[in-house]
Structure formats: structure tokens, C-alpha cells
Amino acid sequence: MARATAARSLALFLLGERRRRDARARDLLRGSSELDALAERDRGLVTRLVLGATAASGALDAAIDAHLRRGARLEPRVRDALRLAAFELLYLDGRADVCVSQGVELVRGVAPRAAGLANAVLRRVAEEDAPALGAARRRVSEGTFDASDLALVGALPEWLCSAALVSLGRDGAAAWAAGALEPVGSWVASNRARAEAGQSPLRALREAGCDPEPGPLPGSFLLGSPSRLASSGLVERVRVIPCDLAAQEVALAAAPAPGSRVLEVGQGRGTKTLLLEGAACAAGGPCEIVAVEVGPRKSELAARRMEAAGVAGHVRCVCADGRALGDELGLFDLVFLDAPCTGTGTLARHPEIAWSLSPDAAHELAALQRELLASAARRVAPGGRLVYATCSVLAEEDERVVEALLACPAGEGLELVRAGRTPLRPGCDTHFHAELRRVS
């Protein structure tokens, strides 16, 4: 009798912990001492299995349930094990006999009487669902696909793929879906607001064993050994900022001039605050930022981060509702709105997103986004700029929100300078940003 490997057994444990604790998969992986103890190859397998089974959960459940008797219910631990095995079989292109055998042993370990059921279900997945996925991949490659094919290839809800087709076009939607389950790169940005003599970020990252490679943007690095970053102290001291390349690109597109007044709406943890300040410093000197965040706890944490980063003298963190920005704030040369959104441009990085969204999510968020953008527009000084950014790929949250602003009284005197998404790069997120200027 085969036995489940240590890597797959750990993946099953972590997937169960994610379900029981309603935790984020990446947080569990980062905090797992058992994962750290495995060989590098096994760590990679655990990571792919846990993130992949989480990201593809809805598609995997549909495949599994199609092969159960009507009305049959699976014990949650059995479903976890079947999800892992089905994901490996379908999306990691594992050998069918190995995936079935290992899946059966995972099930046997948590519910011995269900081993036979697991064998039957996984064999049907191998015989029916794997060929169907292969056919969908061929249609996508040939350009003859529809939304249902994208849903299979990316293990995504079909309604979301339909929306992506409308928003991104056929080529863009195909690339987006194909990247939904792929590993993401570990990108960081240097803190360009605090240059220290003889202490370049590249050198510090190398000394920490992170194997950095300079990226295409100023101060960007891709880490070959990201696990070394946690113990380096570079993040705590804000020498470097964990941040996807797309977020860095949006901040650079909004780059404020030295000495300018900047209003940031939606500060969050302060990552883009640091990127904006760093861009100004790289251009010649600091800008003066008022950063607004509606959550008190987040605002407090961001303020501490500004202290650690050495920019607190030029950044004022304010806890306030971005929909009601008072006249006491004054007018600004740059207003940067990082709006709450569905996060559909970050599916590979945040595997919980796709199957947690409802088909109405973008519509509901668009109403809030329009309110925030109209409020932000009123704080733009004559000749100043307004930058609207999301990490969504859906036009309803992106272009349509900007169009709504320009069609309402709050948008009078503003003109659109440019709008678009960051490139669909392998291993990277995709963000949208639009730049407007007040001409009257």
C-alpha cells in the first residue's frame, strides 16, 4: 500500500487549517515551521498545492461533485484531500496514477471508509475532466475559445471570465486567465526616500541571501530566494518594500514633483505612500503628503511605518472617510486615489479572491468608487492632477468609473490625460490607473 508523501500530507493539514480558521493561505505558509523543515522541492510542491487548491476551489468542487451520487455529502477533510489531488492532476499535470494513488491515501488518512469513493472520483476526474481541460487549453491556444474555456483554463467562475472578455478583449482575457494559477514573483522596491551611504538596497539584499535581480523599474528587484527576506530585518527597517511590480508602476506613473502637496486617499498599510514619497525624493526632494485612511487601526500602523521609513516629517496620516474630504484639507497638486476594488488583477497573489466574489461585486464597489473619485476630484488644485488606481481588470470598476466622473458636476474642469492597465506580465499583478488634469 502506498503512503501519502510528507509534502502532500502537510499540504492537506494547511488546507484544513485555512478552512477551519478562515485564514489566508499565504499567511499559513509563511508561518509554517513544518514547511521550513522540508527540502526546497517539497516546499515548492506544498506551496503550489495549497495556493492552487485554494484559488481553484470552486472549479475543483464542480469536478468532484459531478462524480458523486446525487445528494452525497463529503466530510470537509475528505473534500480537502480530493481538492488537492484533483488540482495536482488537472493543473500541475501530474501523472494520473500517482495523483490518484496519493489522493486516495490522503483520504484514507482522514476517513478510511472513504478511500474507495476517493479512488472512484479521482479516476473519473482523470478520465473525463483532464481531457476536457486539455481541449479547452487547445481552443484558447488556437483563439477559438469562449468564456467557459477560460473558466476551465484558469479554474475561475465563468461569469468572471465573461466580464474579463468584455474588459480586456480576447487576447488580454486569455493571458489573464492563463496566469490566474501561476506562481507570482517576489518583488520588492527600495525605499528611495532614505538613501544611506554605502548601504545600497541591492547590496543589502545580496548580503541577506535573497538573490536579487534588478527589475525594469527604478529601485525594483525580483528575489530569487524570498524566504531569506523575513529574517533580514530589511522590511522592518523599511529598507525595502514588498510590492508587486504593477503597484510600483502605478506609483511611478503618478510620481509627484519635489515640494508638491499630495493627497493620498486609501492609504492602507502605506505602501504606495512610500513609493510616492520615494519617487519625489528620486526627482530631487520630498513632497508633502496627507494620507487618508478610513480604518483607525490601519492609519495607526501606517503612521508607525512612516516613522520607521524615515519619512514621518513629510507624511501626515489622517483617519477619515474618503467620501467626505473636508475643505479644511485644502487643495493639492496631486490627488492619488487607490480605490477599494474586487482585486481581480491580483488573483494569483491572493488565491481566496476569485471564488469569494459574487457577480454583483464589481457593480456594488463601483458605486463606492464613484463617490470616492468625486470627493477626491474636489481637492485638486488648478493645474493639478488626479490619479485613480485599482487592482481590478474589470471595466466597470475602471474606465466606467472615470467616465462617470467626467459626466457629472464633480468632473467639470477635468480632462483625461491617459488611462490604461499595466502590462500582463507573467508572475505579476495587473493594475489600472487613469490620470486627469484640472484645466479650469
GROMACS .gro file of C-alpha atoms in nm:
model
  440
    1MET     CA    1   0.000   0.000   0.000
    2ALA     CA    2   0.137   0.345  -0.095
    3ARG     CA    3   0.166   0.616   0.166
    4ALA     CA    4   0.098   0.986   0.119
    5THR     CA    5   0.419   1.182   0.097
    6ALA     CA    6   0.517   1.425   0.372
    7ALA     CA    7   0.471   1.719   0.135
    8ARG     CA    8   0.116   1.623   0.039
    9SER     CA    9   0.025   1.542   0.399
   10LEU     CA   10   0.145   1.886   0.509
   11ALA     CA   11  -0.048   2.047   0.223
   12LEU     CA   12  -0.362   1.873   0.345
   13PHE     CA   13  -0.304   1.992   0.701
   14LEU     CA   14  -0.250   2.353   0.591
   15LEU     CA   15  -0.554   2.348   0.364
   16GLY     CA   16  -0.761   2.223   0.657
   17GLU     CA   17  -0.621   2.496   0.880
   18ARG     CA   18  -0.712   2.756   0.622
   19ARG     CA   19  -1.070   2.630   0.619
   20ARG     CA   20  -1.105   2.593   0.996
   21ARG     CA   21  -0.952   2.928   1.079
   22ASP     CA   22  -1.076   3.117   0.771
   23ALA     CA   23  -0.713   3.221   0.730
   24ARG     CA   24  -0.521   3.338   0.426
   25ALA     CA   25  -0.327   3.060   0.259
   26ARG     CA   26  -0.011   3.268   0.217
   27ASP     CA   27  -0.012   3.365   0.585
   28LEU     CA   28  -0.029   2.999   0.687
   29LEU     CA   29   0.253   2.907   0.450
   30ARG     CA   30   0.474   3.188   0.580
   31GLY     CA   31   0.415   3.084   0.940
   32SER     CA   32   0.466   2.708   0.897
   33SER     CA   33   0.777   2.572   1.069
   34GLU     CA   34   0.695   2.230   0.921
   35LEU     CA   35   0.720   2.381   0.573
   36ASP     CA   36   1.059   2.533   0.654
   37ALA     CA   37   1.186   2.190   0.754
   38LEU     CA   38   1.116   2.035   0.413
   39ALA     CA   39   1.357   2.017   0.121
   40GLU     CA   40   1.326   2.301  -0.131
   41ARG     CA   41   1.149   2.087  -0.392
   42ASP     CA   42   0.892   1.967  -0.139
   43ARG     CA   43   0.838   2.323  -0.014
   44GLY     CA   44   0.759   2.424  -0.369
   45LEU     CA   45   0.507   2.142  -0.408
   46VAL     CA   46   0.330   2.226  -0.081
   47THR     CA   47   0.308   2.590  -0.179
   48ARG     CA   48   0.167   2.515  -0.525
   49LEU     CA   49  -0.084   2.266  -0.386
   50VAL     CA   50  -0.215   2.488  -0.106
   51LEU     CA   51  -0.236   2.807  -0.312
   52GLY     CA   52  -0.369   2.625  -0.616
   53ALA     CA   53  -0.637   2.425  -0.437
   54THR     CA   54  -0.749   2.747  -0.268
   55ALA     CA   55  -0.757   2.950  -0.589
   56ALA     CA   56  -0.934   2.675  -0.786
   57SER     CA   57  -1.169   2.563  -0.508
   58GLY     CA   58  -1.494   2.629  -0.692
   59ALA     CA   59  -1.381   2.461  -1.013
   60LEU     CA   60  -1.243   2.163  -0.824
   61ASP     CA   61  -1.564   2.122  -0.627
   62ALA     CA   62  -1.765   2.126  -0.951
   63ALA     CA   63  -1.547   1.849  -1.094
   64ILE     CA   64  -1.561   1.641  -0.775
   65ASP     CA   65  -1.935   1.683  -0.721
   66ALA     CA   66  -2.011   1.580  -1.079
   67HIS     CA   67  -1.879   1.233  -0.994
   68LEU     CA   68  -2.070   1.183  -0.669
   69ARG     CA   69  -2.410   1.027  -0.626
   70ARG     CA   70  -2.688   1.282  -0.617
   71GLY     CA   71  -2.731   1.416  -0.266
   72ALA     CA   72  -2.399   1.277  -0.144
   73ARG     CA   73  -2.215   1.495   0.108
   74LEU     CA   74  -1.842   1.486   0.174
   75GLU     CA   75  -1.682   1.529   0.514
   76PRO     CA   76  -1.479   1.855   0.493
   77ARG     CA   77  -1.142   1.681   0.539
   78VAL     CA   78  -1.225   1.438   0.259
   79ARG     CA   79  -1.313   1.728   0.030
   80ASP     CA   80  -0.984   1.899   0.117
   81ALA     CA   81  -0.792   1.586   0.018
   82LEU     CA   82  -0.985   1.544  -0.307
   83ARG     CA   83  -0.929   1.908  -0.396
   84LEU     CA   84  -0.554   1.868  -0.353
   85ALA     CA   85  -0.540   1.553  -0.562
   86ALA     CA   86  -0.766   1.692  -0.833
   87PHE     CA   87  -0.565   2.015  -0.853
   88GLU     CA   88  -0.239   1.826  -0.892
   89LEU     CA   89  -0.391   1.600  -1.155
   90LEU     CA   90  -0.551   1.878  -1.359
   91TYR     CA   91  -0.337   2.187  -1.314
   92LEU     CA   92   0.007   2.057  -1.226
   93ASP     CA   93  -0.018   1.791  -1.499
   94GLY     CA   94   0.089   1.519  -1.256
   95ARG     CA   95   0.093   1.152  -1.355
   96ALA     CA   96  -0.263   1.028  -1.322
   97ASP     CA   97  -0.171   0.707  -1.139
   98VAL     CA   98   0.042   0.894  -0.886
   99CYS     CA   99  -0.220   1.166  -0.826
  100VAL     CA  100  -0.498   0.913  -0.781
  101SER     CA  101  -0.291   0.693  -0.551
  102GLN     CA  102  -0.172   0.983  -0.338
  103GLY     CA  103  -0.522   1.131  -0.321
  104VAL     CA  104  -0.664   0.800  -0.204
  105GLU     CA  105  -0.400   0.777   0.069
  106LEU     CA  106  -0.472   1.132   0.183
  107VAL     CA  107  -0.840   1.044   0.214
  108ARG     CA  108  -0.759   0.715   0.385
  109GLY     CA  109  -0.561   0.908   0.647
  110VAL     CA  110  -0.863   1.117   0.750
  111ALA     CA  111  -1.155   0.886   0.668
  112PRO     CA  112  -1.051   0.526   0.593
  113ARG     CA  113  -1.400   0.421   0.481
  114ALA     CA  114  -1.397   0.690   0.209
  115ALA     CA  115  -1.087   0.555   0.032
  116GLY     CA  116  -1.293   0.362  -0.223
  117LEU     CA  117  -1.506   0.665  -0.303
  118ALA     CA  118  -1.189   0.874  -0.345
  119ASN     CA  119  -1.046   0.620  -0.589
  120ALA     CA  120  -1.363   0.623  -0.799
  121VAL     CA  121  -1.396   1.003  -0.804
  122LEU     CA  122  -1.031   1.072  -0.887
  123ARG     CA  123  -1.027   0.815  -1.166
  124ARG     CA  124  -1.327   0.986  -1.323
  125VAL     CA  125  -1.152   1.323  -1.291
  126ALA     CA  126  -0.852   1.174  -1.473
  127GLU     CA  127  -1.062   1.010  -1.743
  128GLU     CA  128  -1.312   1.291  -1.808
  129ASP     CA  129  -1.207   1.626  -1.664
  130ALA     CA  130  -0.839   1.617  -1.762
  131PRO     CA  131  -0.919   1.564  -2.134
  132ALA     CA  132  -1.184   1.838  -2.118
  133LEU     CA  133  -0.928   2.079  -1.972
  134GLY     CA  134  -0.679   1.982  -2.242
  135ALA     CA  135  -0.935   2.056  -2.511
  136ALA     CA  136  -1.011   2.396  -2.355
  137ARG     CA  137  -0.641   2.478  -2.349
  138ARG     CA  138  -0.613   2.393  -2.719
  139ARG     CA  139  -0.906   2.619  -2.804
  140VAL     CA  140  -0.750   2.904  -2.608
  141SER     CA  141  -0.420   2.849  -2.789
  142GLU     CA  142  -0.598   2.849  -3.126
  143GLY     CA  143  -0.809   3.155  -3.040
  144THR     CA  144  -1.141   2.972  -3.080
  145PHE     CA  145  -1.235   2.983  -2.712
  146ASP     CA  146  -1.529   3.120  -2.518
  147ALA     CA  147  -1.577   3.217  -2.153
  148SER     CA  148  -1.634   2.857  -2.046
  149ASP     CA  149  -1.292   2.760  -2.184
  150LEU     CA  150  -1.125   3.044  -1.993
  151ALA     CA  151  -1.307   2.929  -1.680
  152LEU     CA  152  -1.159   2.580  -1.719
  153VAL     CA  153  -0.808   2.700  -1.801
  154GLY     CA  154  -0.792   2.945  -1.509
  155ALA     CA  155  -1.020   2.749  -1.271
  156LEU     CA  156  -1.233   3.064  -1.250
  157PRO     CA  157  -1.604   3.145  -1.228
  158GLU     CA  158  -1.749   3.164  -1.578
  159TRP     CA  159  -1.927   3.495  -1.506
  160LEU     CA  160  -1.592   3.650  -1.416
  161CYS     CA  161  -1.436   3.526  -1.740
  162SER     CA  162  -1.726   3.674  -1.938
  163ALA     CA  163  -1.666   4.010  -1.769
  164ALA     CA  164  -1.292   3.986  -1.838
  165LEU     CA  165  -1.358   3.922  -2.207
  166VAL     CA  166  -1.561   4.244  -2.226
  167SER     CA  167  -1.300   4.441  -2.031
  168LEU     CA  168  -0.972   4.304  -2.167
  169GLY     CA  169  -1.058   4.174  -2.512
  170ARG     CA  170  -0.988   3.819  -2.625
  171ASP     CA  171  -0.607   3.824  -2.609
  172GLY     CA  172  -0.597   4.008  -2.278
  173ALA     CA  173  -0.858   3.786  -2.115
  174ALA     CA  174  -0.677   3.472  -2.233
  175ALA     CA  175  -0.347   3.591  -2.085
  176TRP     CA  176  -0.521   3.692  -1.760
  177ALA     CA  177  -0.693   3.356  -1.719
  178ALA     CA  178  -0.377   3.162  -1.806
  179GLY     CA  179  -0.188   3.346  -1.532
  180ALA     CA  180  -0.450   3.302  -1.260
  181LEU     CA  181  -0.287   2.986  -1.118
  182GLU     CA  182   0.076   3.061  -1.199
  183PRO     CA  183   0.334   3.139  -0.926
  184VAL     CA  184   0.385   3.510  -0.867
  185GLY     CA  185   0.722   3.678  -0.845
  186SER     CA  186   0.857   3.807  -0.513
  187TRP     CA  187   0.908   4.174  -0.596
  188VAL     CA  188   1.037   4.445  -0.366
  189ALA     CA  189   1.102   4.817  -0.408
  190SER     CA  190   1.383   5.007  -0.244
  191ASN     CA  191   1.297   5.290  -0.007
  192ARG     CA  192   1.421   5.569  -0.231
  193ALA     CA  193   1.321   5.830   0.025
  194ARG     CA  194   1.604   5.721   0.255
  195ALA     CA  195   1.934   5.668   0.082
  196GLU     CA  196   2.213   5.557   0.313
  197ALA     CA  197   2.577   5.593   0.216
  198GLY     CA  198   2.741   5.259   0.138
  199GLN     CA  199   2.418   5.071   0.207
  200SER     CA  200   2.257   5.015  -0.132
  201PRO     CA  201   1.943   4.801  -0.126
  202LEU     CA  202   2.091   4.570  -0.387
  203ARG     CA  203   2.395   4.505  -0.170
  204ALA     CA  204   2.180   4.458   0.142
  205LEU     CA  205   1.955   4.209  -0.036
  206ARG     CA  206   2.255   4.016  -0.163
  207GLU     CA  207   2.413   4.003   0.180
  208ALA     CA  208   2.084   3.871   0.318
  209GLY     CA  209   2.096   3.585   0.065
  210CYS     CA  210   1.781   3.694  -0.120
  211ASP     CA  211   1.942   3.656  -0.468
  212PRO     CA  212   1.801   3.985  -0.602
  213GLU     CA  213   1.785   4.074  -0.971
  214PRO     CA  214   1.722   4.439  -1.067
  215GLY     CA  215   1.380   4.483  -1.227
  216PRO     CA  216   1.264   4.706  -1.512
  217LEU     CA  217   1.158   4.994  -1.285
  218PRO     CA  218   1.387   5.220  -1.077
  219GLY     CA  219   1.451   5.060  -0.739
  220SER     CA  220   1.268   4.736  -0.823
  221PHE     CA  221   1.411   4.390  -0.751
  222LEU     CA  222   1.292   4.035  -0.809
  223LEU     CA  223   1.403   3.799  -0.532
  224GLY     CA  224   1.527   3.453  -0.622
  225SER     CA  225   1.528   3.342  -0.257
  226PRO     CA  226   1.243   3.537  -0.097
  227SER     CA  227   1.232   3.321   0.217
  228ARG     CA  228   1.550   3.493   0.337
  229LEU     CA  229   1.383   3.834   0.343
  230ALA     CA  230   1.183   3.772   0.662
  231SER     CA  231   1.490   3.724   0.881
  232SER     CA  232   1.694   4.002   0.717
  233GLY     CA  233   1.528   4.292   0.904
  234LEU     CA  234   1.514   4.490   0.579
  235VAL     CA  235   1.133   4.501   0.576
  236GLU     CA  236   1.104   4.601   0.943
  237ARG     CA  237   1.355   4.883   0.891
  238VAL     CA  238   1.176   4.974   0.567
  239ARG     CA  239   1.494   4.950   0.364
  240VAL     CA  240   1.288   4.761   0.108
  241ILE     CA  241   0.913   4.745   0.050
  242PRO     CA  242   0.744   4.418  -0.056
  243CYS     CA  243   0.540   4.534  -0.352
  244ASP     CA  244   0.439   4.387  -0.686
  245LEU     CA  245   0.581   4.544  -0.999
  246ALA     CA  246   0.235   4.663  -1.108
  247ALA     CA  247   0.185   4.866  -0.789
  248GLN     CA  248   0.530   5.019  -0.834
  249GLU     CA  249   0.445   5.111  -1.192
  250VAL     CA  250   0.125   5.288  -1.090
  251ALA     CA  251   0.308   5.490  -0.823
  252LEU     CA  252   0.577   5.590  -1.072
  253ALA     CA  253   0.309   5.698  -1.321
  254ALA     CA  254   0.171   5.928  -1.052
  255ALA     CA  255   0.518   6.049  -0.941
  256PRO     CA  256   0.474   6.381  -0.753
  257ALA     CA  257   0.712   6.670  -0.802
  258PRO     CA  258   0.954   6.761  -0.520
  259GLY     CA  259   0.790   7.005  -0.281
  260SER     CA  260   0.439   6.947  -0.413
  261ARG     CA  261   0.131   6.892  -0.196
  262VAL     CA  262  -0.010   6.542  -0.230
  263LEU     CA  263  -0.335   6.392  -0.103
  264GLU     CA  264  -0.347   6.014  -0.093
  265VAL     CA  265  -0.693   5.861  -0.042
  266GLY     CA  266  -0.698   5.498   0.066
  267GLN     CA  267  -0.359   5.474   0.234
  268GLY     CA  268  -0.399   5.120   0.366
  269ARG     CA  269  -0.066   4.999   0.504
  270GLY     CA  270   0.117   5.288   0.341
  271THR     CA  271   0.297   5.103   0.063
  272LYS     CA  272   0.207   5.350  -0.211
  273THR     CA  273   0.269   5.638   0.032
  274LEU     CA  274   0.631   5.524   0.049
  275LEU     CA  275   0.651   5.473  -0.327
  276LEU     CA  276   0.513   5.821  -0.396
  277GLU     CA  277   0.750   5.983  -0.147
  278GLY     CA  278   1.038   5.784  -0.289
  279ALA     CA  279   0.959   5.894  -0.643
  280ALA     CA  280   0.961   6.260  -0.536
  281CYS     CA  281   1.291   6.219  -0.350
  282ALA     CA  282   1.447   6.048  -0.651
  283ALA     CA  283   1.343   6.351  -0.859
  284GLY     CA  284   1.513   6.595  -0.625
  285GLY     CA  285   1.339   6.622  -0.289
  286PRO     CA  286   1.047   6.515  -0.071
  287CYS     CA  287   0.685   6.601  -0.134
  288GLU     CA  288   0.435   6.677   0.141
  289ILE     CA  289   0.171   6.404   0.171
  290VAL     CA  290  -0.159   6.397   0.357
  291ALA     CA  291  -0.261   6.031   0.360
  292VAL     CA  292  -0.625   5.946   0.437
  293GLU     CA  293  -0.741   5.604   0.557
  294VAL     CA  294  -1.087   5.521   0.689
  295GLY     CA  295  -0.973   5.244   0.926
  296PRO     CA  296  -0.823   5.376   1.254
  297ARG     CA  297  -0.605   5.069   1.308
  298LYS     CA  298  -0.465   5.082   0.956
  299SER     CA  299  -0.397   5.453   0.987
  300GLU     CA  300  -0.205   5.399   1.312
  301LEU     CA  301   0.001   5.118   1.161
  302ALA     CA  302   0.078   5.328   0.854
  303ALA     CA  303   0.193   5.617   1.074
  304ARG     CA  304   0.436   5.385   1.254
  305ARG     CA  305   0.562   5.259   0.922
  306MET     CA  306   0.629   5.615   0.809
  307GLU     CA  307   0.836   5.667   1.125
  308ALA     CA  308   1.039   5.353   1.056
  309ALA     CA  309   1.087   5.459   0.694
  310GLY     CA  310   1.224   5.799   0.791
  311VAL     CA  311   0.952   5.998   0.611
  312ALA     CA  312   0.719   6.091   0.900
  313GLY     CA  313   0.828   6.456   0.874
  314HIS     CA  314   0.675   6.475   0.527
  315VAL     CA  315   0.370   6.247   0.569
  316ARG     CA  316   0.063   6.320   0.782
  317CYS     CA  317  -0.164   6.020   0.834
  318VAL     CA  318  -0.530   6.112   0.880
  319CYS     CA  319  -0.815   5.879   0.973
  320ALA     CA  320  -1.114   5.998   0.770
  321ASP     CA  321  -1.380   5.888   0.524
  322GLY     CA  322  -1.257   5.948   0.170
  323ARG     CA  323  -1.614   6.017   0.057
  324ALA     CA  324  -1.626   6.332   0.269
  325LEU     CA  325  -1.293   6.514   0.232
  326GLY     CA  326  -1.343   6.849   0.406
  327ASP     CA  327  -1.240   7.192   0.280
  328GLU     CA  328  -1.001   7.219   0.576
  329LEU     CA  329  -0.764   6.987   0.389
  330GLY     CA  330  -0.718   7.248   0.119
  331LEU     CA  331  -0.623   7.185  -0.243
  332PHE     CA  332  -0.344   6.964  -0.373
  333ASP     CA  333  -0.110   6.945  -0.668
  334LEU     CA  334  -0.169   6.568  -0.685
  335VAL     CA  335  -0.463   6.368  -0.552
  336PHE     CA  336  -0.399   5.994  -0.566
  337LEU     CA  337  -0.697   5.763  -0.506
  338ASP     CA  338  -0.611   5.396  -0.453
  339ALA     CA  339  -0.968   5.270  -0.456
  340PRO     CA  340  -1.108   4.957  -0.289
  341CYS     CA  341  -1.191   4.704  -0.561
  342THR     CA  342  -1.252   4.338  -0.642
  343GLY     CA  343  -0.879   4.269  -0.673
  344THR     CA  344  -0.928   4.076  -0.998
  345GLY     CA  345  -0.586   4.186  -1.117
  346THR     CA  346  -0.423   4.003  -0.824
  347LEU     CA  347  -0.581   3.656  -0.839
  348ALA     CA  348  -0.253   3.463  -0.844
  349ARG     CA  349  -0.123   3.659  -0.544
  350HIS     CA  350  -0.449   3.638  -0.348
  351PRO     CA  351  -0.598   3.293  -0.418
  352GLU     CA  352  -0.903   3.348  -0.197
  353ILE     CA  353  -1.047   3.620  -0.420
  354ALA     CA  354  -1.199   3.460  -0.730
  355TRP     CA  355  -1.447   3.222  -0.566
  356SER     CA  356  -1.537   3.467  -0.287
  357LEU     CA  357  -1.673   3.727  -0.530
  358SER     CA  358  -2.037   3.750  -0.626
  359PRO     CA  359  -2.140   3.852  -0.979
  360ASP     CA  360  -2.267   4.180  -0.827
  361ALA     CA  361  -1.938   4.265  -0.653
  362ALA     CA  362  -1.799   4.496  -0.922
  363HIS     CA  363  -2.130   4.682  -0.954
  364GLU     CA  364  -2.155   4.733  -0.579
  365LEU     CA  365  -1.795   4.852  -0.550
  366ALA     CA  366  -1.831   5.083  -0.849
  367ALA     CA  367  -2.088   5.288  -0.658
  368LEU     CA  368  -1.837   5.343  -0.376
  369GLN     CA  369  -1.558   5.413  -0.624
  370ARG     CA  370  -1.763   5.683  -0.795
  371GLU     CA  371  -1.829   5.850  -0.460
  372LEU     CA  372  -1.462   5.842  -0.364
  373LEU     CA  373  -1.346   5.974  -0.701
  374ALA     CA  374  -1.595   6.261  -0.699
  375SER     CA  375  -1.482   6.357  -0.348
  376ALA     CA  376  -1.114   6.336  -0.447
  377ALA     CA  377  -1.174   6.549  -0.758
  378ARG     CA  378  -1.289   6.841  -0.543
  379ARG     CA  379  -0.949   6.858  -0.375
  380VAL     CA  380  -0.747   6.903  -0.698
  381ALA     CA  381  -0.587   7.247  -0.732
  382PRO     CA  382  -0.592   7.439  -1.063
  383GLY     CA  383  -0.338   7.274  -1.291
  384GLY     CA  384  -0.317   6.978  -1.054
  385ARG     CA  385  -0.351   6.609  -1.127
  386LEU     CA  386  -0.594   6.341  -1.015
  387VAL     CA  387  -0.483   5.978  -1.041
  388TYR     CA  388  -0.737   5.699  -0.995
  389ALA     CA  389  -0.599   5.347  -0.941
  390THR     CA  390  -0.739   4.998  -0.880
  391CYS     CA  391  -0.603   4.645  -0.887
  392SER     CA  392  -0.905   4.529  -1.087
  393VAL     CA  393  -0.919   4.430  -1.454
  394LEU     CA  394  -1.293   4.495  -1.483
  395ALA     CA  395  -1.403   4.796  -1.688
  396GLU     CA  396  -1.699   4.856  -1.455
  397GLU     CA  397  -1.453   4.948  -1.178
  398ASP     CA  398  -1.202   5.116  -1.406
  399GLU     CA  399  -1.289   5.303  -1.727
  400ARG     CA  400  -1.660   5.328  -1.646
  401VAL     CA  401  -1.588   5.496  -1.310
  402VAL     CA  402  -1.367   5.757  -1.477
  403GLU     CA  403  -1.628   5.816  -1.748
  404ALA     CA  404  -1.893   5.865  -1.478
  405LEU     CA  405  -1.679   6.131  -1.309
  406LEU     CA  406  -1.627   6.324  -1.631
  407ALA     CA  407  -2.003   6.315  -1.697
  408CYS     CA  408  -2.103   6.457  -1.356
  409PRO     CA  409  -2.064   6.803  -1.197
  410ALA     CA  410  -1.767   6.689  -0.982
  411GLY     CA  411  -1.571   6.623  -1.301
  412GLU     CA  412  -1.618   6.969  -1.452
  413GLY     CA  413  -1.285   7.129  -1.540
  414LEU     CA  414  -1.103   6.795  -1.551
  415GLU     CA  415  -0.966   6.636  -1.866
  416LEU     CA  416  -0.843   6.282  -1.914
  417VAL     CA  417  -0.471   6.267  -1.985
  418ARG     CA  418  -0.428   5.889  -2.008
  419ALA     CA  419  -0.576   5.565  -1.883
  420GLY     CA  420  -0.480   5.200  -1.907
  421ARG     CA  421  -0.362   4.885  -1.732
  422THR     CA  422  -0.014   4.772  -1.650
  423PRO     CA  423   0.116   4.503  -1.885
  424LEU     CA  424   0.001   4.144  -1.835
  425ARG     CA  425   0.345   4.018  -1.734
  426PRO     CA  426   0.400   3.656  -1.624
  427GLY     CA  427   0.419   3.635  -1.244
  428CYS     CA  428   0.290   3.990  -1.189
  429ASP     CA  429  -0.034   4.157  -1.092
  430THR     CA  430  -0.230   4.387  -1.322
  431HIS     CA  431  -0.340   4.734  -1.208
  432PHE     CA  432  -0.545   5.008  -1.373
  433HIS     CA  433  -0.474   5.377  -1.346
  434ALA     CA  434  -0.613   5.693  -1.504
  435GLU     CA  435  -0.458   6.039  -1.488
  436LEU     CA  436  -0.672   6.352  -1.513
  437ARG     CA  437  -0.571   6.717  -1.500
  438ARG     CA  438  -0.768   7.020  -1.381
  439VAL     CA  439  -0.770   7.274  -1.662
  440SER     CA  440  -1.031   7.508  -1.515
   0.00000   0.00000   0.00000
